CSV table of C-alpha atoms and ligand atoms in Angstrom, one decimal:
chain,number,residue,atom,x,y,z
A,214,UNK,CA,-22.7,-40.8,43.9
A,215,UNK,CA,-24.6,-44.4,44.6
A,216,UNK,CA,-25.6,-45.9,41.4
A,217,UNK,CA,-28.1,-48.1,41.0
A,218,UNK,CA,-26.6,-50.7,39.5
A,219,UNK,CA,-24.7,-51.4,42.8
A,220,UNK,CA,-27.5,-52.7,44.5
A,221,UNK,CA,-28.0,-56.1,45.6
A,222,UNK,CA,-30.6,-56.9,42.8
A,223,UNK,CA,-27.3,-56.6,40.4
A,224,UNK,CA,-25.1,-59.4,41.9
A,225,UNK,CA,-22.3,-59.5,40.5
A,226,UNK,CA,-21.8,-56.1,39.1
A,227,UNK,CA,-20.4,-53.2,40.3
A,228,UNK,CA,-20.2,-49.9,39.0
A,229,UNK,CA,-17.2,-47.0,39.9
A,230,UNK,CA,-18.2,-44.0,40.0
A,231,UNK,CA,-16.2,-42.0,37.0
A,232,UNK,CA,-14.5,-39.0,36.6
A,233,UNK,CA,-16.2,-35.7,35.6
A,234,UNK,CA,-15.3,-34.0,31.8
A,235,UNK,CA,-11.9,-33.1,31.2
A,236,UNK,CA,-11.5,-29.3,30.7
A,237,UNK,CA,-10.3,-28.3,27.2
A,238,UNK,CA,-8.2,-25.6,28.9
A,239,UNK,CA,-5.0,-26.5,30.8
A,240,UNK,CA,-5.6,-25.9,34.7
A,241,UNK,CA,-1.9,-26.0,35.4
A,242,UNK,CA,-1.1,-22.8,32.4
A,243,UNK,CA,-0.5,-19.4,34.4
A,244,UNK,CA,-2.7,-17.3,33.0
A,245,UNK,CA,-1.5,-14.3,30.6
A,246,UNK,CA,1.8,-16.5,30.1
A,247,UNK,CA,1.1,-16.6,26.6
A,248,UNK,CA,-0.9,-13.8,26.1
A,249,UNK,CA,0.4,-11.2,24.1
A,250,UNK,CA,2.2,-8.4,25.7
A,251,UNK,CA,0.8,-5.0,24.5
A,252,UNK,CA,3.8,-3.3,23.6
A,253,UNK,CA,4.1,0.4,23.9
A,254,UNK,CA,5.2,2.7,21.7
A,255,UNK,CA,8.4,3.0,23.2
A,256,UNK,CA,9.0,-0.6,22.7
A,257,UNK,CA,7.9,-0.4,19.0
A,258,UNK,CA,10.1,2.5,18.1
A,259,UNK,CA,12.9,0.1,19.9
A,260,UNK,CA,11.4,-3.1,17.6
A,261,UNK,CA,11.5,-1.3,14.6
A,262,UNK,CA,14.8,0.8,14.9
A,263,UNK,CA,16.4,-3.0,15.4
A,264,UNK,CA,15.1,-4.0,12.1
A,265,UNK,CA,12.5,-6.3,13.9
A,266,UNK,CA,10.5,-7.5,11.0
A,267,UNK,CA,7.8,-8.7,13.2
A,268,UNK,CA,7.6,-5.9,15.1
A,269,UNK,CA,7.5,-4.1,12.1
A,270,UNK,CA,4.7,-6.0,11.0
A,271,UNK,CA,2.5,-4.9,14.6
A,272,UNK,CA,3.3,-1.5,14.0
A,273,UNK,CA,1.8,-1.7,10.4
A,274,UNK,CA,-1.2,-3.5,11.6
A,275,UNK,CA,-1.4,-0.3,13.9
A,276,UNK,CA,-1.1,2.1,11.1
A,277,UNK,CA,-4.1,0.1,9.4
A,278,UNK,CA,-6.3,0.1,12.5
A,279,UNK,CA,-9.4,2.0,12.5
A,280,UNK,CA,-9.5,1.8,16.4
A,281,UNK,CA,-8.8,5.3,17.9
A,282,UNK,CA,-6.5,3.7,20.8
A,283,UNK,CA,-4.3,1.6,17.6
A,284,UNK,CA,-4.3,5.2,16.3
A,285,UNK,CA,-2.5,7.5,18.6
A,286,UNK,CA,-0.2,4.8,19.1
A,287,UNK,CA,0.4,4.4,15.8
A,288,UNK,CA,0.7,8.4,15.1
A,289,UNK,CA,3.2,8.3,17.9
A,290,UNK,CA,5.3,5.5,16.7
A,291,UNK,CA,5.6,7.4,13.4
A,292,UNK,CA,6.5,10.5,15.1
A,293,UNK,CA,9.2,9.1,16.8
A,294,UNK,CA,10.5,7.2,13.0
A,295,UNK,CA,10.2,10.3,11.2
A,296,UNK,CA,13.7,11.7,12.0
A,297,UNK,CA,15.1,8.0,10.9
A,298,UNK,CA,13.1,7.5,8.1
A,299,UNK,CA,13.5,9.1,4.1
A,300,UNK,CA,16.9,7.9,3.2
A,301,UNK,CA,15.7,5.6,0.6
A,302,UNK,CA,14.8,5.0,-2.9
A,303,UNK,CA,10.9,5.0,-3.2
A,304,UNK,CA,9.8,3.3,-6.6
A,305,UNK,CA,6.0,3.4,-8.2
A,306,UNK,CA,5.1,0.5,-10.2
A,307,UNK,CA,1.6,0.8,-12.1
A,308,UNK,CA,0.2,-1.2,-14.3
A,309,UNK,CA,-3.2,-2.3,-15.6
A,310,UNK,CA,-4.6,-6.2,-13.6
A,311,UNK,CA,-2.4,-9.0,-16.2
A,312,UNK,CA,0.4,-6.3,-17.3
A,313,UNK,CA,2.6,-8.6,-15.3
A,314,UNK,CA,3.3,-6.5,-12.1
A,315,UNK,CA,3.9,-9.1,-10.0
A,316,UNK,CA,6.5,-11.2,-12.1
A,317,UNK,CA,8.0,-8.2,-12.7
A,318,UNK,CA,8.4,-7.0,-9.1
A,319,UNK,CA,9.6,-10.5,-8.1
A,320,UNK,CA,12.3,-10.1,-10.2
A,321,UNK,CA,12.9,-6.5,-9.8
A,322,UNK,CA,13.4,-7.1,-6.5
A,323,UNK,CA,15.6,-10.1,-6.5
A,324,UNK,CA,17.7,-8.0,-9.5
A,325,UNK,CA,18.0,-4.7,-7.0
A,326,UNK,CA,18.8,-7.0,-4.0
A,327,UNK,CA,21.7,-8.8,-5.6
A,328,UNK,CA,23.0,-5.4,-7.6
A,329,UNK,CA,22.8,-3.4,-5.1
A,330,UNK,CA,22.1,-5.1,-1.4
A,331,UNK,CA,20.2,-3.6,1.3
A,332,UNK,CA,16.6,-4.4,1.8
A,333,UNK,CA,13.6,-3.8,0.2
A,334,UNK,CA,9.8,-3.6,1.2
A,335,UNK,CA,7.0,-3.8,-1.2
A,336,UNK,CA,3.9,-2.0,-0.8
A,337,UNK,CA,0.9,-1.5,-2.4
A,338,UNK,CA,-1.9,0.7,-2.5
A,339,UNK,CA,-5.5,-0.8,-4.0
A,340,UNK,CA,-8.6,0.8,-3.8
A,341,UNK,CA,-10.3,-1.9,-5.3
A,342,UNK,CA,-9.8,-4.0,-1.6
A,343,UNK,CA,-12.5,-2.3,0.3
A,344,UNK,CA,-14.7,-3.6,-2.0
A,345,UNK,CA,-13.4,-7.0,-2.4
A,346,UNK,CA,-12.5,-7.4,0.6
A,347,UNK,CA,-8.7,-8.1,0.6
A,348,UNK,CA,-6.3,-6.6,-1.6
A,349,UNK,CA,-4.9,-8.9,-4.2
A,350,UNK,CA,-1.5,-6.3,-4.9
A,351,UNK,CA,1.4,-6.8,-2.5
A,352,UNK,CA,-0.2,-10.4,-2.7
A,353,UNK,CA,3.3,-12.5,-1.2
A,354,UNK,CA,2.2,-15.6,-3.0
A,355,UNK,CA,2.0,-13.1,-6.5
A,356,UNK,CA,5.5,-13.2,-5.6
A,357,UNK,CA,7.4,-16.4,-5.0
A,358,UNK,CA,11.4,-15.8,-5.0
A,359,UNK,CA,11.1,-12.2,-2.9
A,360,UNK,CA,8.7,-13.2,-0.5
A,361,UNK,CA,11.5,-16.2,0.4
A,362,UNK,CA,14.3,-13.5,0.4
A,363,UNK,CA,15.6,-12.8,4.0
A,364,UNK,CA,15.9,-9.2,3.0
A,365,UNK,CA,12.0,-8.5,1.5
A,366,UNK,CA,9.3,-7.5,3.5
A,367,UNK,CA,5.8,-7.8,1.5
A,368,UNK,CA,2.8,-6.2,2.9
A,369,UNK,CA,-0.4,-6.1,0.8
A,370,UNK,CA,-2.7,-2.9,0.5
A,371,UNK,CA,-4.4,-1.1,3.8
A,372,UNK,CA,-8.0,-2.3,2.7
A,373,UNK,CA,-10.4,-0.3,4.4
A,374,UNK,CA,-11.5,3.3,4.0
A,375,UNK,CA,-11.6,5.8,1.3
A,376,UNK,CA,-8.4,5.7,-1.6
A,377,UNK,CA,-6.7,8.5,0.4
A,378,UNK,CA,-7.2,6.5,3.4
A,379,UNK,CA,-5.6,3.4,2.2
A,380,UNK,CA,-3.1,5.8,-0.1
A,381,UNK,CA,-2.2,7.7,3.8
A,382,UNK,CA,-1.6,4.4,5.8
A,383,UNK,CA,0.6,3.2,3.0
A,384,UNK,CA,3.0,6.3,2.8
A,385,UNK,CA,3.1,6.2,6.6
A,386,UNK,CA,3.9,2.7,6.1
A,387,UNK,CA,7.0,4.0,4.4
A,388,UNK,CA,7.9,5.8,7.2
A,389,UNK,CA,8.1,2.7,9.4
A,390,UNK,CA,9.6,0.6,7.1
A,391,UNK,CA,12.6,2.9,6.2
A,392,UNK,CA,13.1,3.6,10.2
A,393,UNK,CA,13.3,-0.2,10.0
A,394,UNK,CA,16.4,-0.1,7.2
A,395,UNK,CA,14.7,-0.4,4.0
A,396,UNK,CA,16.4,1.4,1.8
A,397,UNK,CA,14.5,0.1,-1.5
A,398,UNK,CA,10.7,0.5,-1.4
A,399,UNK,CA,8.2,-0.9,-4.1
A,400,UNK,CA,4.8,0.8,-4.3
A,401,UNK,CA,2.5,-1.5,-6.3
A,402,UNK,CA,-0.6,0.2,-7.7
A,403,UNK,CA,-3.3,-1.1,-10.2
A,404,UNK,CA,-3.3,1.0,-13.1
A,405,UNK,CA,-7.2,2.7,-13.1
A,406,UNK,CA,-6.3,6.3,-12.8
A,407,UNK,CA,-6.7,7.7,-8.8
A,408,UNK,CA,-4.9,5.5,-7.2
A,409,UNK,CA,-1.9,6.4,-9.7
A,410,UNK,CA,-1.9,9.6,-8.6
A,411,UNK,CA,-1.8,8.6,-4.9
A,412,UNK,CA,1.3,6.5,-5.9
A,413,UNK,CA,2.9,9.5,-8.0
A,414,UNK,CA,2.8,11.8,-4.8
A,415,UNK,CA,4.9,9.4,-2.6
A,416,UNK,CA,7.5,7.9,-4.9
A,417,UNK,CA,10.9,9.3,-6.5
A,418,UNK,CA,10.2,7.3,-9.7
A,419,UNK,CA,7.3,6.4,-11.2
A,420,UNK,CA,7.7,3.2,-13.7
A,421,UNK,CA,4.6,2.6,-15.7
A,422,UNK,CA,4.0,-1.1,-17.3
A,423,UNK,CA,2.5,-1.4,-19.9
A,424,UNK,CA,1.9,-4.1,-23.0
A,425,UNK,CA,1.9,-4.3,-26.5
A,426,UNK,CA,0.1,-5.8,-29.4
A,427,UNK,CA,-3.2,-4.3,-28.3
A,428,UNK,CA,-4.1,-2.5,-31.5
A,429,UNK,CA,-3.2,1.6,-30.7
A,430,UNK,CA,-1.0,1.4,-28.2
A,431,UNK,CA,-2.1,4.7,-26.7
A,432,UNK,CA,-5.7,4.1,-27.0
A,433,UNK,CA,-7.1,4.0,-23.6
A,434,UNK,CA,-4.0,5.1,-21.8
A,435,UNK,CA,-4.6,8.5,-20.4
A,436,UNK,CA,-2.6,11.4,-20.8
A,437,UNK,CA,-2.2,12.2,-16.9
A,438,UNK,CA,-1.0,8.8,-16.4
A,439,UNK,CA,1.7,8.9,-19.4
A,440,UNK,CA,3.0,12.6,-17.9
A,441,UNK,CA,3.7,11.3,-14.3
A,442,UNK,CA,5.4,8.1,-15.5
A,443,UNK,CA,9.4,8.7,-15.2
A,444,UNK,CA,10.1,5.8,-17.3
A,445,UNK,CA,7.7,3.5,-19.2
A,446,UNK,CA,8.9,0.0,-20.1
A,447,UNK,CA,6.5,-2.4,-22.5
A,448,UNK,CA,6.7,-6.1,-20.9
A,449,UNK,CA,6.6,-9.5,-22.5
A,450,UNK,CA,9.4,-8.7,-25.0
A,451,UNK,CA,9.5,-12.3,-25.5
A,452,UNK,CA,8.7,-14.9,-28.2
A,453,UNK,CA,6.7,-13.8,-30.9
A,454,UNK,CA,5.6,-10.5,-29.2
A,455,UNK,CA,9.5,-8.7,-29.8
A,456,UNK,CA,8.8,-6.5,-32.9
A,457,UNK,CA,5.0,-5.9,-31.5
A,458,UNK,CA,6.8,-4.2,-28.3
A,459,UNK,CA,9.4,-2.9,-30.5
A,460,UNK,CA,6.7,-1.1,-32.7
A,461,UNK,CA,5.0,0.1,-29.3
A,462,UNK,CA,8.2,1.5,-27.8
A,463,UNK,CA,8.3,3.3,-30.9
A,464,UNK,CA,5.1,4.6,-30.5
A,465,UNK,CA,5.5,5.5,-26.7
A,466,UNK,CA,9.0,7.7,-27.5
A,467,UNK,CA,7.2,10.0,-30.2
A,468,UNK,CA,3.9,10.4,-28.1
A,469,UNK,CA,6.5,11.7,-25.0
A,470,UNK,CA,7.9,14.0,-27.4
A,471,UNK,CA,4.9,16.0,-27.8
A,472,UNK,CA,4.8,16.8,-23.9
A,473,UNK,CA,6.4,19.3,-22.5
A,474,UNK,CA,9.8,18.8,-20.4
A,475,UNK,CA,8.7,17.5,-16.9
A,476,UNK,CA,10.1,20.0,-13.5
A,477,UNK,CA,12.7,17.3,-13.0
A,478,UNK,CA,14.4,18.0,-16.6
A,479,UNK,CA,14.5,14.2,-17.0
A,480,UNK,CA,13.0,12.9,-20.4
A,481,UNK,CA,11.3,10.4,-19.5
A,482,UNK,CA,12.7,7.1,-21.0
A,483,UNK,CA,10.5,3.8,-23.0
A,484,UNK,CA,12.6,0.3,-22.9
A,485,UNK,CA,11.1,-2.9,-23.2
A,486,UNK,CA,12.0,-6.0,-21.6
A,487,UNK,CA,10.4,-9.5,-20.5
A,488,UNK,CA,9.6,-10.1,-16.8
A,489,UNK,CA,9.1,-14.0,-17.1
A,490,UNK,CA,12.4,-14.9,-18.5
A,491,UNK,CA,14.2,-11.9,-16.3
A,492,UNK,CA,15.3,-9.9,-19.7
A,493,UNK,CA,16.2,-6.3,-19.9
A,494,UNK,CA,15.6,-6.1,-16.3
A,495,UNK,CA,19.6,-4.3,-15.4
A,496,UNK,CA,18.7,-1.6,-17.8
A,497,UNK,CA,15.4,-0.9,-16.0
A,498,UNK,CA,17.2,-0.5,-13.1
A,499,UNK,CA,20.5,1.2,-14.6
A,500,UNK,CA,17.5,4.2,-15.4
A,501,UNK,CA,16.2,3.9,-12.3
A,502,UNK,CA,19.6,4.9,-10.8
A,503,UNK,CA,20.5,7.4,-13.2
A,504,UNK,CA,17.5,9.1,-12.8
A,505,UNK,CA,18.0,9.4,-9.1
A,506,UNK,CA,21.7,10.3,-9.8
A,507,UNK,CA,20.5,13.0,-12.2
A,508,UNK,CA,17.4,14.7,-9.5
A,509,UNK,CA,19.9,14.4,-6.2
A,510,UNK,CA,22.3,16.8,-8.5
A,511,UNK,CA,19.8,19.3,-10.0
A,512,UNK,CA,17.9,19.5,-6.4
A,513,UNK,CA,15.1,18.5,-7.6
A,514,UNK,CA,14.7,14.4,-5.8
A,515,UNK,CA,14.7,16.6,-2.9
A,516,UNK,CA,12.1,19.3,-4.2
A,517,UNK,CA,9.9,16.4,-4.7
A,518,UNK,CA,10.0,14.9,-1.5
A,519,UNK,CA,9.1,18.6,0.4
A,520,UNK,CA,6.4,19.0,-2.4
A,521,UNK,CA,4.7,15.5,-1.4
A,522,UNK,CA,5.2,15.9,2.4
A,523,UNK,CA,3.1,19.0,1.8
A,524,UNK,CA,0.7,17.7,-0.6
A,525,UNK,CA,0.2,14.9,2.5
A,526,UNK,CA,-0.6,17.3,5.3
A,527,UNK,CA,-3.5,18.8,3.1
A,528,UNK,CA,-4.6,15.5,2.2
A,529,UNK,CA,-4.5,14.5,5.9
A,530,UNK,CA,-6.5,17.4,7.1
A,531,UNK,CA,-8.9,17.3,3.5
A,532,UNK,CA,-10.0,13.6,4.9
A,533,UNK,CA,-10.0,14.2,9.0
A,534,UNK,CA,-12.7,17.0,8.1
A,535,UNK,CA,-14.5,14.8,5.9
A,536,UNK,CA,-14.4,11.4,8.2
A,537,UNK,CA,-15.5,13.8,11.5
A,538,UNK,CA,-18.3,15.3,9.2
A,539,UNK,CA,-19.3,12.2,7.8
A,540,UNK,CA,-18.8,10.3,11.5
A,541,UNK,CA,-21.1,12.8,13.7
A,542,UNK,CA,-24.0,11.0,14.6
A,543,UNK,CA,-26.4,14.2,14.2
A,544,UNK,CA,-24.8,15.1,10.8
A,545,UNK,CA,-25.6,11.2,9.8
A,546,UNK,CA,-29.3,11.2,10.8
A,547,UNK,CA,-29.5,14.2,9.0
A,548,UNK,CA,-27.9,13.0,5.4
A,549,UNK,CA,-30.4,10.5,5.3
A,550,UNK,CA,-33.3,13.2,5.1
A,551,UNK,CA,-31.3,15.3,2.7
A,552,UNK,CA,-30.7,12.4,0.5
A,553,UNK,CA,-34.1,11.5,-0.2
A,554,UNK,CA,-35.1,15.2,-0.4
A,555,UNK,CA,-32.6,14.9,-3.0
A,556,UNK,CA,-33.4,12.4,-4.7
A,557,UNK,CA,-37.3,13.1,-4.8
A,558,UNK,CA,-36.6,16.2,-6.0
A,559,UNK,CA,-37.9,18.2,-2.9
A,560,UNK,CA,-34.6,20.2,-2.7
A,561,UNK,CA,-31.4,20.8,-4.7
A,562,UNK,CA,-28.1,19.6,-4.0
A,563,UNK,CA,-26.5,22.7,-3.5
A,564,UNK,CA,-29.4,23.4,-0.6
A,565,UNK,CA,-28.8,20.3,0.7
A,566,UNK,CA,-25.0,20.5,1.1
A,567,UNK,CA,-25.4,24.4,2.4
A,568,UNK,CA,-27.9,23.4,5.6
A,569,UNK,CA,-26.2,20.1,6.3
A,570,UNK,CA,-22.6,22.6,6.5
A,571,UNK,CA,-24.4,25.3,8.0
A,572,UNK,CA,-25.8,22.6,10.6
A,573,UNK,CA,-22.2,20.8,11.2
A,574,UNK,CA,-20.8,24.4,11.5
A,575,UNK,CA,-23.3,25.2,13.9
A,576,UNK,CA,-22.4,22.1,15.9
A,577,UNK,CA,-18.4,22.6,16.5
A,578,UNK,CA,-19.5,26.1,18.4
B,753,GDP,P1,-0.3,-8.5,-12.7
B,753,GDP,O1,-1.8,-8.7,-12.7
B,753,GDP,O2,0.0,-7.2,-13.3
B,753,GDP,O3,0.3,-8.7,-11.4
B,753,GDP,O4,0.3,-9.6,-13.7
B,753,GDP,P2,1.0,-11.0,-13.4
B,753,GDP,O5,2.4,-10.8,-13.0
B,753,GDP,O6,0.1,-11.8,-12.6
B,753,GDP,O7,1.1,-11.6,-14.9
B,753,GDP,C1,-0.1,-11.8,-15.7
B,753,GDP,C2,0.2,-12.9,-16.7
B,753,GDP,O8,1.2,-12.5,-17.6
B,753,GDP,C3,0.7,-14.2,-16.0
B,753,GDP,O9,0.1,-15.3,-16.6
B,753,GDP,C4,2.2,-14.2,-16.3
B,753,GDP,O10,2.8,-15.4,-16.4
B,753,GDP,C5,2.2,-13.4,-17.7
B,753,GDP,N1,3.5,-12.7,-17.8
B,753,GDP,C6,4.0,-11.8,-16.9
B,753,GDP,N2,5.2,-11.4,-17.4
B,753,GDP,C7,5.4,-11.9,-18.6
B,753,GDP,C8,6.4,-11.8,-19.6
B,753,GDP,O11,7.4,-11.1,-19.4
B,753,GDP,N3,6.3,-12.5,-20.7
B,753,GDP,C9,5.2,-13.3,-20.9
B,753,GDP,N4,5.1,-14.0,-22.1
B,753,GDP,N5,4.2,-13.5,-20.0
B,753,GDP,C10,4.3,-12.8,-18.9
């Protein structure tokens, strides 16, 4: 381009002409050379059976996915894991938010690793995360020396969808993760009731964490929740707070008595111990063992697993019907009309429920 400036009214300046912007994007990169390959579910069956940890962490991602194409390849992945997955020891760890889960699981973890080698996986099921947003259990910076540990894999809870959504994608999270080679798994779960049970139906031990020096120890702590724990253990048994936990241990041991004998025939055991300086942690974990020792012998560690593979299936098919009623588009516009019918009084819920069924019905013929 002629610029002005080189005219002969400016003697004695001239101007070059320049060069245009420089493209943030380099011209000379192939393109697709970096981008991601989309693996198929060949290759993550492949990934996964190596022990690929990152591969792993795709196919988990997948399980999570609400995307219908993420789905099937998810479902197929874990079709093709099944036959190499379940030769593990599954542990449930619940306690209330503070009850020192995360200490404890850090050093758990780092005890079972060195004790007994192999690797381990920690998982977690929240139902809290949908509505916060993230889950804060399975958190890797709650846990400082396992997430470190070559032989850990940490993966926080599925976040969206309903608790036996996020409860689903975690036990088929187990699948993966034992086709992978984990042979311990953690399932982290905050200690408010449903989500407990969701844990309970997936684990071969249930450990339930709790504190003492809260006034009644059993105050507040409901009965379902004592009657599924296989071992209770009372944390911070340090400092001044020994005879406290002592006293609650106590307390926990005669309140057991009074149920009846669980199917396994394992009385459920109470020890205390202290997470933050890493005491009584080997006898947590001798019980563990024992336990399992005791249920492979009776039959019973594998009566549990059939039981909660079947209890999956009707949970699976429970929330497919309810997220393809929920999800038609009629069925949706509809709910809205019913809801304030409802809700003004126009109609009664039973009504409501019947015609929107009846409708749906009517719409799968
Ligand atoms: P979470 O919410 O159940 O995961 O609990 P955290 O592991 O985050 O622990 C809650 C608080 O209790 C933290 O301040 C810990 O340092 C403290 N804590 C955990 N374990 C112990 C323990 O064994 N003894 C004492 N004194 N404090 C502990």
């Amino acid at each position: 381009m002629e610029h002005p400036e080189n005219s002969p009214e400016y003697e004695g300046l001239t101007v070059n002409s320049g060069v245009g912007p420089v493209s943030i994007v380099n011209p000379y990169l192939k393109r697709g050379r970096f981008a991601r390959h989309q693996l198929t579910a060949g290759d993550y069956v492949e990934g996964i059976l190596r022990g690929n940890v990152s591969i792993l962490g795709q196919a988990v991602t997948l399980v999570e996915s609400t995307n219908p194409s993420h789905q099937s390849i998810a479902q197929e992945v874990i079709e093709k894991c099944l036959p190499y997955s379940g030769n593990s020891v599954r542990v449930g760890i619940s306690g209330v938010p503070g009850a020192g889960k995360s200490t404890s699981i850090d050093e758990f973890g780092i005890h079972v690793l060195k004790e007994y080698g192999g690797r381990l996986a920690v998982l977690a099921i929240d139902p809290s995360s949908e509505r916060s947003k993230g889950s804060i259990l399975g958190d890797k910076t709650r846990m400082e020396k396992l997430s470190v540990h070559p032989d850990s894999f940490i993966r926080p809870s599925p976040s969206a969808g309903s608790l036996g959504g996020v409860a689903r994608k975690t036990r088929e999270t187990i699948v993966l993760c034992e086709a992978a080679g984990f042979d311990k798994i953690f399932v982290e779960t905050v200690g408010v009731g449903q989500s407990e049970t969701a844990c309970h139906s997936m684990v071969d031990f249930f450990l339930l964490i709790q504190l003492a020096g809260t006034g009644d120890e059993l105050q507040g702590i409901k009965r379902g929740i004592m009657e599924m724990a296989d071992g209770i253990v009372i944390n911070k048994c340090d400092g001044n707070n020994v005879d406290k936990c002592q006293l609650a241990a106590t307390q926990f041991r005669n309140a057991l008595q009074l149920f009846p004998m669980p199917d396994s025939g394992w009385q459920p055991k109470v020890l205390t111990y202290s997470g933050f300086y890493a005491l009584g942690i080997k006898e947590i974990w001798d019980m563990i063992y024992e336990y399992i020792d005791y249920v492979k012998k009776n039959g019973y560690f594998e009566y549990r697993r059939a039981e909660q593979s079947k209890y999956w299936m009707y949970e699976s098919i429970n929330e497919q019907l309810r997220n393809n009623f929920y999800q038609n588009p009629t069925i949706a516009d509809m709910l809205l009309a019913a809801e304030k019918s409802v809700l003004e009084g126009r109609r009664s819920s039973f009504i409501a429920a019947k015609q929107l069924l009846d409708s749906y019905f009517a719409l799968l013929h």
